Coordinates of C-alpha atoms and ligand atoms in Angstrom, one line a residue:
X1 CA -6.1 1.5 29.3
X2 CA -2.8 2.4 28.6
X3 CA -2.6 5.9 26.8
X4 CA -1.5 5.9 23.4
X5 CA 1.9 8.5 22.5
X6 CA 3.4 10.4 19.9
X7 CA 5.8 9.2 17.5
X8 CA 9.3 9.6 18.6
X9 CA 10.9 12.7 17.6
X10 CA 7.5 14.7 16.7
X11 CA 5.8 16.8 19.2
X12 CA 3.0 18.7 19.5
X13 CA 2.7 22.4 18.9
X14 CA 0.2 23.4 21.6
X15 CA -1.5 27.0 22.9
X16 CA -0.3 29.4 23.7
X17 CA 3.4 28.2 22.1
X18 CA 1.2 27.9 19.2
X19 CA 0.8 31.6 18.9
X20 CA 4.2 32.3 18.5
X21 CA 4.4 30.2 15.3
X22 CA 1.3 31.9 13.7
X23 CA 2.8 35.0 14.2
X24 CA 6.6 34.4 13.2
X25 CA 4.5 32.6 9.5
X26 CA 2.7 35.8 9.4
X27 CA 5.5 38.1 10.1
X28 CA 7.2 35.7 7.5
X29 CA 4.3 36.0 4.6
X30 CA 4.8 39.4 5.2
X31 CA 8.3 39.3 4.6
X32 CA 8.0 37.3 1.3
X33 CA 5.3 39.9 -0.1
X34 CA 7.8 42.6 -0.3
X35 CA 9.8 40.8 -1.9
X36 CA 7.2 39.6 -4.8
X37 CA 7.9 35.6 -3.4
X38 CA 4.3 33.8 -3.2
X39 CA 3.6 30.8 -1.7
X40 CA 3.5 26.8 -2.5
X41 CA 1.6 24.2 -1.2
X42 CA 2.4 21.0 -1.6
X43 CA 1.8 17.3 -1.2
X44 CA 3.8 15.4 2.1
X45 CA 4.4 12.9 -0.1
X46 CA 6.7 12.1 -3.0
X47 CA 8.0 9.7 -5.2
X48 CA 10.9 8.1 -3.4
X49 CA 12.9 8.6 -6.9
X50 CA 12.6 12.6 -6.9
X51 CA 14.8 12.7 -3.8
X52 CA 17.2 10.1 -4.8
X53 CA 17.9 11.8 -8.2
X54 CA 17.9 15.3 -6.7
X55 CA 19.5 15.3 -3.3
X56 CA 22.0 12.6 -4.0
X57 CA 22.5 8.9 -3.0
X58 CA 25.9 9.4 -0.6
X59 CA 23.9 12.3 1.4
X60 CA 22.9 11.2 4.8
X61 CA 19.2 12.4 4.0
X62 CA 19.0 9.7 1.3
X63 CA 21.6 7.0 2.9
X64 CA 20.0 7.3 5.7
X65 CA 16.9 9.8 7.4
X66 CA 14.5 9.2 4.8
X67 CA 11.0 7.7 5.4
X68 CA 10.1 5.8 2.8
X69 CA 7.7 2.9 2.1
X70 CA 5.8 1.4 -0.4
X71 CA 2.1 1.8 -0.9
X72 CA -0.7 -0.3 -1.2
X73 CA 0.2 -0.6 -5.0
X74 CA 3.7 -1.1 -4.6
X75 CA 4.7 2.6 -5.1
X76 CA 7.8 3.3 -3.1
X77 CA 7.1 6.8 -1.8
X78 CA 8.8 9.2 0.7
X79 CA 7.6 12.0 3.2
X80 CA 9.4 14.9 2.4
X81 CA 12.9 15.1 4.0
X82 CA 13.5 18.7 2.4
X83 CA 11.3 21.4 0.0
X84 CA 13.7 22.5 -2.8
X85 CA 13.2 19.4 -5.0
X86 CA 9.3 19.4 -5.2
X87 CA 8.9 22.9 -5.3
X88 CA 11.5 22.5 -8.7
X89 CA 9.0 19.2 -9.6
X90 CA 6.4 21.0 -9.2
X91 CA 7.4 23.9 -11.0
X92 CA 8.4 21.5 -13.8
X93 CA 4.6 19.7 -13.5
X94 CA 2.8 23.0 -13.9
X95 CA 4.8 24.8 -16.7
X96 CA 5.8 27.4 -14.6
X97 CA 9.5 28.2 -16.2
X98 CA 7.2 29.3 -18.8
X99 CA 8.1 33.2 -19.5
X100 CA 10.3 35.7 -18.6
X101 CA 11.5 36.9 -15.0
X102 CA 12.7 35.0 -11.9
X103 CA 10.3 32.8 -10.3
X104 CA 10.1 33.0 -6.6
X105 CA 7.9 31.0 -4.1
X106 CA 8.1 30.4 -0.5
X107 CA 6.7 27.2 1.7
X108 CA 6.2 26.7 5.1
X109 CA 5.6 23.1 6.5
X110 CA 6.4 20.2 8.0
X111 CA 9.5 18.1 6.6
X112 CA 10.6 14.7 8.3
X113 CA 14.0 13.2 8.6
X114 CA 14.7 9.8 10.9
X115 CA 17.3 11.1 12.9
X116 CA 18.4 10.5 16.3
X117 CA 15.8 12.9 18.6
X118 CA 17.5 15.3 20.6
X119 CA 17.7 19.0 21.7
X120 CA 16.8 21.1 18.1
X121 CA 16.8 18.0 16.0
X122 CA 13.4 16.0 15.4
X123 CA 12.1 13.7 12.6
X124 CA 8.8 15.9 12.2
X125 CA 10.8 19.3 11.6
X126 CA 9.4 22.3 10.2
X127 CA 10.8 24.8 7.7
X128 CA 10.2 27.9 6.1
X129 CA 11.7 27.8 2.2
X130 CA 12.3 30.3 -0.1
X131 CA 13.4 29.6 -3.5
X132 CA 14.0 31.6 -6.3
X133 CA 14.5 30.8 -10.2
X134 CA 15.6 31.2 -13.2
X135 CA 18.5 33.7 -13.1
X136 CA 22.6 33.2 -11.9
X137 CA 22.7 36.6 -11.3
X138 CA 24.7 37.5 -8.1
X139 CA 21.6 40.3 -7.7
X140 CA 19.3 37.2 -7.3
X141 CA 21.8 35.8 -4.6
X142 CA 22.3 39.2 -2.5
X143 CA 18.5 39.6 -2.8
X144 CA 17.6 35.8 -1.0
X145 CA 19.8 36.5 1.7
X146 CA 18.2 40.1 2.3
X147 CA 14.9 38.6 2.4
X148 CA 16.5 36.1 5.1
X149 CA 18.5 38.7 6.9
X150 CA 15.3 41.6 6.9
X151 CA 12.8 38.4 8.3
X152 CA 15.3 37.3 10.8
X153 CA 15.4 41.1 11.9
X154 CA 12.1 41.5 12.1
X155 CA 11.9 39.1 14.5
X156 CA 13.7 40.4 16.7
X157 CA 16.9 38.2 16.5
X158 CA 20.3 39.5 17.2
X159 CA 22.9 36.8 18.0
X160 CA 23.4 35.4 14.4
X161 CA 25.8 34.5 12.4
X162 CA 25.7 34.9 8.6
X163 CA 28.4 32.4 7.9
X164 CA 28.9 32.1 3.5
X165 CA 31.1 30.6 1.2
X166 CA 31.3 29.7 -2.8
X167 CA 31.2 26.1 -4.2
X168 CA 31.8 26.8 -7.7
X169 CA 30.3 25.5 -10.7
X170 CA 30.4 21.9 -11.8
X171 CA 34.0 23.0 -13.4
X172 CA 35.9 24.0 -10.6
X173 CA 34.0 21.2 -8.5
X174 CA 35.6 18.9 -11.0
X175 CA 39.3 20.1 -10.2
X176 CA 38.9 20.7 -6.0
X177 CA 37.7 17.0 -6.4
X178 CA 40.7 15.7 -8.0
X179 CA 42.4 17.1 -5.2
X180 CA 40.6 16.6 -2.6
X181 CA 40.7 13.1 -3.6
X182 CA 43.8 12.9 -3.6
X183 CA 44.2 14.9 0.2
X184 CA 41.9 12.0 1.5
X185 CA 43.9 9.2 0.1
X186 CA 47.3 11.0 1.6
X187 CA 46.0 10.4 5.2
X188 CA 45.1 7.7 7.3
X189 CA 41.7 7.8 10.3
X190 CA 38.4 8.2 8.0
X191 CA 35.6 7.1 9.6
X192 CA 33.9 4.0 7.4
X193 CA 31.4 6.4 5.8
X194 CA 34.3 8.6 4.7
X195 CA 36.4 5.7 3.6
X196 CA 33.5 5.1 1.0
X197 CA 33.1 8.7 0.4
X198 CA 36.4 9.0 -0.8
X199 CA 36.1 6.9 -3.1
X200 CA 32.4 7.4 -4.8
X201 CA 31.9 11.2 -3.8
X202 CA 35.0 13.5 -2.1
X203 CA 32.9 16.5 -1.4
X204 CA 30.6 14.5 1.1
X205 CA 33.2 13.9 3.6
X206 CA 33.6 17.9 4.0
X207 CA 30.1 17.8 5.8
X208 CA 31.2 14.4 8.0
X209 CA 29.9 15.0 11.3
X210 CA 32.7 13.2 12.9
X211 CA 35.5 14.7 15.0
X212 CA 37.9 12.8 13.9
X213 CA 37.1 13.2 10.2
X214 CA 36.9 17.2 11.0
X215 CA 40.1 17.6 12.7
X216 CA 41.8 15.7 9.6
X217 CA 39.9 17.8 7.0
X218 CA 41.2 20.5 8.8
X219 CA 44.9 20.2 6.7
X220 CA 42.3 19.5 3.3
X221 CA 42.3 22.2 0.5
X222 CA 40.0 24.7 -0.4
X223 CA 37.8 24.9 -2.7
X224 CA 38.4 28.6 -2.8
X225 CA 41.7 28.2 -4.3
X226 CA 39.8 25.9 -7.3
X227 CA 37.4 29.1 -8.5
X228 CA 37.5 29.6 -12.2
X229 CA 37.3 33.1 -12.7
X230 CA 33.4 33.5 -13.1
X231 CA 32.8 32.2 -9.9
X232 CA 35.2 34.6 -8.1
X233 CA 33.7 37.4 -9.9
X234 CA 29.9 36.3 -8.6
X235 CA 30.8 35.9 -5.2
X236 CA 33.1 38.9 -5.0
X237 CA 29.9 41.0 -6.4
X238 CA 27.4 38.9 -4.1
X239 CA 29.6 39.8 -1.2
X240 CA 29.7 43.7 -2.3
X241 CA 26.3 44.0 -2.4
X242 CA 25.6 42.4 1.1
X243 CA 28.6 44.4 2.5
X244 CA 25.9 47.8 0.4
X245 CA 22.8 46.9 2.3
X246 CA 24.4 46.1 5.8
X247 CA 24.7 42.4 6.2
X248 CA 27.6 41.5 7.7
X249 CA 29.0 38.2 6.7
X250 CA 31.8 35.7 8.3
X251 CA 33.5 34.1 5.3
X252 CA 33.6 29.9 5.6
X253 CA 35.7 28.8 3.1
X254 CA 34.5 25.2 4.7
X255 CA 31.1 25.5 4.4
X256 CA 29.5 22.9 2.1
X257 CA 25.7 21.9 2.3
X258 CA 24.5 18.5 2.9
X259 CA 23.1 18.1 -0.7
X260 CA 24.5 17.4 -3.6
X261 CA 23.2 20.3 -5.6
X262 CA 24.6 22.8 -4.6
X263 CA 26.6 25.7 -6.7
X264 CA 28.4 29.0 -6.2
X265 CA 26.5 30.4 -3.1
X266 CA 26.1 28.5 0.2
X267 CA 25.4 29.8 3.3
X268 CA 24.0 29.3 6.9
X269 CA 23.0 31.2 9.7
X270 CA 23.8 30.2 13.2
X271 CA 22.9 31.6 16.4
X272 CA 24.2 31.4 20.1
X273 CA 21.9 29.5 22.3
X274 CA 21.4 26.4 21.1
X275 CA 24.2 24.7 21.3
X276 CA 25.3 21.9 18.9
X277 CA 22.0 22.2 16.5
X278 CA 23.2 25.6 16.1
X279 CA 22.2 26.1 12.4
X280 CA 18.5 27.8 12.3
X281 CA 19.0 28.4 8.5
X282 CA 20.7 27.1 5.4
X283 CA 21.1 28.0 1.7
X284 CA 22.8 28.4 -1.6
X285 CA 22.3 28.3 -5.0
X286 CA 21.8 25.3 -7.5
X287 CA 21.7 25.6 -10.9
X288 CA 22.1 22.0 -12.0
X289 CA 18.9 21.1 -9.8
X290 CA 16.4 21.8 -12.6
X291 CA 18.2 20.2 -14.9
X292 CA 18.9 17.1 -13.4
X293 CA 15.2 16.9 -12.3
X294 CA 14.6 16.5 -16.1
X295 CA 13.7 20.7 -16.8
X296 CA 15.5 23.4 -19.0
X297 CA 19.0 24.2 -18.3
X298 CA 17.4 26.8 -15.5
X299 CA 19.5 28.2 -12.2
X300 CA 17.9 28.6 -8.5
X301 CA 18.5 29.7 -5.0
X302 CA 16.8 29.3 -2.0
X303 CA 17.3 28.9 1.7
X304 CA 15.4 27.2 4.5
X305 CA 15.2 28.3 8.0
X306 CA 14.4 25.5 10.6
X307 CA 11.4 27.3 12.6
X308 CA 11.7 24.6 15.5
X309 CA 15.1 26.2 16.5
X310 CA 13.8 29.5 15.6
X311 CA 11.6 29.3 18.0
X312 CA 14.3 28.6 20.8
X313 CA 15.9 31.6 20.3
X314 CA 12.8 33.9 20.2
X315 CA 12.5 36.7 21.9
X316 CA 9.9 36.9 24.4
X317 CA 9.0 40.3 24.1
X318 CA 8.9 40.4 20.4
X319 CA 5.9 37.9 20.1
X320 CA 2.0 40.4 19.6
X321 CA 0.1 39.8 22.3
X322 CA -2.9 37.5 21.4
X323 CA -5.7 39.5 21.8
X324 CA -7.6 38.9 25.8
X325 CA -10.9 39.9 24.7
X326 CA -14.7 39.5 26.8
X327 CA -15.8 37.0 29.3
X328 CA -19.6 37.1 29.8
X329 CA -20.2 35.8 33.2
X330 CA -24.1 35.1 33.2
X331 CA -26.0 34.1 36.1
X332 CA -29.4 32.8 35.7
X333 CA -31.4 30.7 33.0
X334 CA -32.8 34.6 31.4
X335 CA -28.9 36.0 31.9
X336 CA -27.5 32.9 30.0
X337 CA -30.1 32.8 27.3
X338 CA -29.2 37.0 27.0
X339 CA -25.6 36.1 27.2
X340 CA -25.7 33.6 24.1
X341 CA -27.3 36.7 21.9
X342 CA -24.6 38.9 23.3
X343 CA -21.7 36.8 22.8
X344 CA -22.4 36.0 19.5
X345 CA -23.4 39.6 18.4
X346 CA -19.6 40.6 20.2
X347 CA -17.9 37.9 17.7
X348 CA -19.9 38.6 14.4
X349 CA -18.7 42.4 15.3
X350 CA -15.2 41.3 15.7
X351 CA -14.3 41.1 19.4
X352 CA -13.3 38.2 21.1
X353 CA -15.7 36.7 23.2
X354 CA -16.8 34.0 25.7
X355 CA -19.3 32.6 27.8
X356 CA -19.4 29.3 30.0
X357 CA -22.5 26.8 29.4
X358 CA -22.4 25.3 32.8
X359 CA -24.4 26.5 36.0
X360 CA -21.2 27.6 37.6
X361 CA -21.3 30.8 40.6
X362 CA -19.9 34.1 40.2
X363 CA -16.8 33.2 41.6
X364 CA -15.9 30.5 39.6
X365 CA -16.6 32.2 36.7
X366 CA -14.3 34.7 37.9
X367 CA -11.5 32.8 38.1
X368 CA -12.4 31.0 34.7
X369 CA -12.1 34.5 33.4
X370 CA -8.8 35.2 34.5
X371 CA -7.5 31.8 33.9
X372 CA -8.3 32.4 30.3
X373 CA -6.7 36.0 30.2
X374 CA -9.6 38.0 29.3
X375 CA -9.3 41.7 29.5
X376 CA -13.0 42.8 30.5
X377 CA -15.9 40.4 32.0
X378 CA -19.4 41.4 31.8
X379 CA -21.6 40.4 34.4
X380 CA -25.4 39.8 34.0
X381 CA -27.6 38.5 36.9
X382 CA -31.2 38.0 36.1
X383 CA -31.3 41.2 38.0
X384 CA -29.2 43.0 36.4
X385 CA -31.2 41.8 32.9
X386 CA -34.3 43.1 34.0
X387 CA -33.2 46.4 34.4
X388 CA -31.8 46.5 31.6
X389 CA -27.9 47.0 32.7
X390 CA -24.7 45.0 32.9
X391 CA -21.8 45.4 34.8
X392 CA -18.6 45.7 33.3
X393 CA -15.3 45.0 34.5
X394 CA -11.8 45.7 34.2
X395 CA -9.7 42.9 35.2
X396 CA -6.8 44.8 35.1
X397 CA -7.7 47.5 37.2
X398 CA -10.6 45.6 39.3
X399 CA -13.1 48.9 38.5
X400 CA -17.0 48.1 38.2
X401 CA -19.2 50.3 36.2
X402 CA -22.9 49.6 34.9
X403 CA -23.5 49.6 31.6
X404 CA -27.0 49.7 29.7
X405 CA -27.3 46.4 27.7
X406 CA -27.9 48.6 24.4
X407 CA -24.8 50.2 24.9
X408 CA -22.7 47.2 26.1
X409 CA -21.0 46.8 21.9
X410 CA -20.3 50.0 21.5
X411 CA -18.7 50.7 25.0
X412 CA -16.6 47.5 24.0
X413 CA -15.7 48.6 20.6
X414 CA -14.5 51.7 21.6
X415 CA -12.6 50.3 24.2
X416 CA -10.8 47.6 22.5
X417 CA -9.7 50.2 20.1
X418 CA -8.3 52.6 22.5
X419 CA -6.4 49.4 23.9
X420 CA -5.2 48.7 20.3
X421 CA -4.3 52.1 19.7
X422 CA -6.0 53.5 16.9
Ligands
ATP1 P1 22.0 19.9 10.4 O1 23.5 20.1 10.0 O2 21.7 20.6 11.7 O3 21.6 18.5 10.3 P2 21.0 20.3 7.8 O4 22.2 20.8 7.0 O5 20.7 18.8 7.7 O6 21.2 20.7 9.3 P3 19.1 21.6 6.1 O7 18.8 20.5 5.3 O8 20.0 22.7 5.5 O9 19.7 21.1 7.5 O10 17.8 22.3 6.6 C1 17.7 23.7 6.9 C2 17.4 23.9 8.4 O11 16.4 23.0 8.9 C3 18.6 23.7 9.3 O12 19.4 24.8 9.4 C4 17.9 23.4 10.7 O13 17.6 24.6 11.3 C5 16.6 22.7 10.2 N1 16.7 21.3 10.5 C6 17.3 20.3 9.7 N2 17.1 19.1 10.2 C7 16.4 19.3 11.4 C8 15.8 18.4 12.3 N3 16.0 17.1 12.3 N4 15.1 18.9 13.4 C9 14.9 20.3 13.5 N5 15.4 21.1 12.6 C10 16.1 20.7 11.5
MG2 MG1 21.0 17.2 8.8

């Protein structure tokens, strides 16, 4: 029978590659924690209408990526293309703009997006989202891209880019699109998506993906020349403090996000390496989300770092080692019956442990052993077993010694902590 295959565009995330995402979530929990940020978990699913309202209707992600069908009622529901709407639904849902303070939550899951498959770019993706609410304060801004610069640090990666830029507020969006609109109409070459833009909503065509559309925008105003002077003081203070706590930035006065939400504060971080999916995060503030999502009059920022192409650009050596752990090699029916009470006593006493259940020689448990990393092997014969010892080996090394049964836990414990350090 033929055998059945993943969906195009989502792969599996399989041992020991596995590993490395447990530990850049936990490095990333971590990360959140000091900064008083705690998490969300939410549904897949969502009403098809929350995105459509929030992220806007001229945005590839709703024109076009979305996957979205109607249920068994005749609900038209979506899988999540992106995390900042429902975290702001349900923060709306559960009352949480309820008191004083910023609200701040992070989220770490799966999103999906029908795009074309390709190096970096899937339609199961997989982010890691911070967002933060209920203050404008260019504080809150400098303090979401710390928390992104410090958890990039930590792990490990060097070659970024911090690249930033201001959008304004709704009233200096209003005049840079009266003359942006006006810039697109005064030349000729739009691609057909563009030649709609133009018309319905400017700002989309500065995030065309086109080449033709990007070398023309190239002559297009900016919308830092349109920033009413409350915007120029927040950015200029967002930029001090980042400039304070060592983040070096590389000011994009073309850098627009592919939502339409978006106010004051975008950025994105790129890194060498990956070549054209070079964005492994993206953010910015948007303080007409809540709002429009039917909520108070309430502002947020957030960012969302694409942990597939994080994990390209990884560093080998700044992964923890997964723990290697015991084999118990037992040969005999009395050795493997001895075995299954040591085993289990090793794990309840947190070390890692393993035995085989098949009748298999010395040899081949040997190898089996090394093929599954393990740091120390215990070997009990019936022989051994009826005098009461084991021999214990270092895999590393290759050096025997015999060990009395009774003592075989706490000659483990005390090795595995030397190994561990402490
Ligand atoms: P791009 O310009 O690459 O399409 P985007 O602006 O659509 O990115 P965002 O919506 O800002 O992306 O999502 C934040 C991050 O999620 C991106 O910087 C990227 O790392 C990651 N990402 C987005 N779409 C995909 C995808 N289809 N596959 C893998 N990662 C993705
Ligand atoms: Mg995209």
């Amino acid at each position: 029978m033929a055998l059945i295959r993943a969906v195009r565009g989502m792969k599996d995330i399989l041992p020991p590659e596995s590993g490395r995402w447990q530990w850049v979530e936990q490095v990333a929990r971590e990360v959140f924690a000091l900064y008083g940020y705690r998490e969300m978990r939410l549904p897949l699913l969502e009403r098809t209408e929350l995105f459509a309202r929030s992220i806007g209707a001229d945005t590839d992600i709703v024109a076009k990526e979305m996957y979205t069908f109607t249920d068994r009622r005749g609900d038209s529901l979506t899988l999540r293309p992106e995390a900042t709407a429902q975290v702001v639904r349900a923060f709306l849902e559960n009352h949480l703009e309820k008191g004083a303070g910023v609200k701040k939550y992070f989220l770490i899951g799966p999103m999906f997006r029908y795009e074309r498959p390709q190096k970096g770019r899937y339609r199961q993706f997989h982010q890691i989202n911070c967002e933060a609410l209920g203050s404008d304060a260019p504080e809150l801004d400098a303090e979401v891209i710390l928390l992104l610069w410090d958890l990039l640090s930590r792990l490990g990666l060097k070659t970024l880019t911090l690249l930033i830029n201001s959008l304004g507020c709704p009233a200096c969006q209003v005049e840079f699109r009266d003359k942006l609109k006006a810039f697109l109409f005064s030349r000729e070459g739009w691609c057909p998506d563009c030649l709609r833009r133009r018309e319905v909503n400017p700002l989309r065509v500065l995030d065309c993906k086109s080449q033709r559309c990007r070398e023309l925008m190239q002559q297009a105003p900016l919308l830092r020349d349109c920033l009413c002077q409350a915007c120029r003081r927040h950015y200029a203070r967002t930029l001090e403090l980042l400039s304070r706590f060592g983040v070096e930035v590389v000011e994009q006065p073309r850098l627009v996000r592919g939502l339409d939400y978006y106010t004051r504060t975008a950025f994105e971080v790129t890194a060498t390496g990956l070549g054209a999916q070079d964005a492994v995060a993206g953010g910015g503030r948007y303080n007409g989300l809540v709002r429009d999502l039917g909520g108070p009059d309430m502002p947020g920022i957030g960012f969302a770092i694409g942990e597939d192409r994080l994990m390209e650009i990884l560093p080998a050596e700044a992964v923890r080692e997964e723990e290697r752990g015991i084999f118990l090699a037992a040969l005999g029916p009395a050795a493997r019956e001895k075995g299954l009470d040591l085993v289990q006593e090793w794990r309840r006493q947190g070390l890692v442990a393993q035995m085989d259940y098949e009748d298999r020689s010395l040899k081949a448990q040997m190898s089996l052993a090394d093929r599954l990393g393990a740091k120390w092997v215990v070997i009990l014969g019936d022989r051994e077993l009826a005098g009461g010892q084991a021999v214990l080996r270092d895999m590393d090394t290759g050096s025997q010694e015999s060990v009395p049964l009774g003592e075989l836990n706490i000659v483990l414990k005390h090795k595995s902590a030397i190994k561990e350090g402490n």
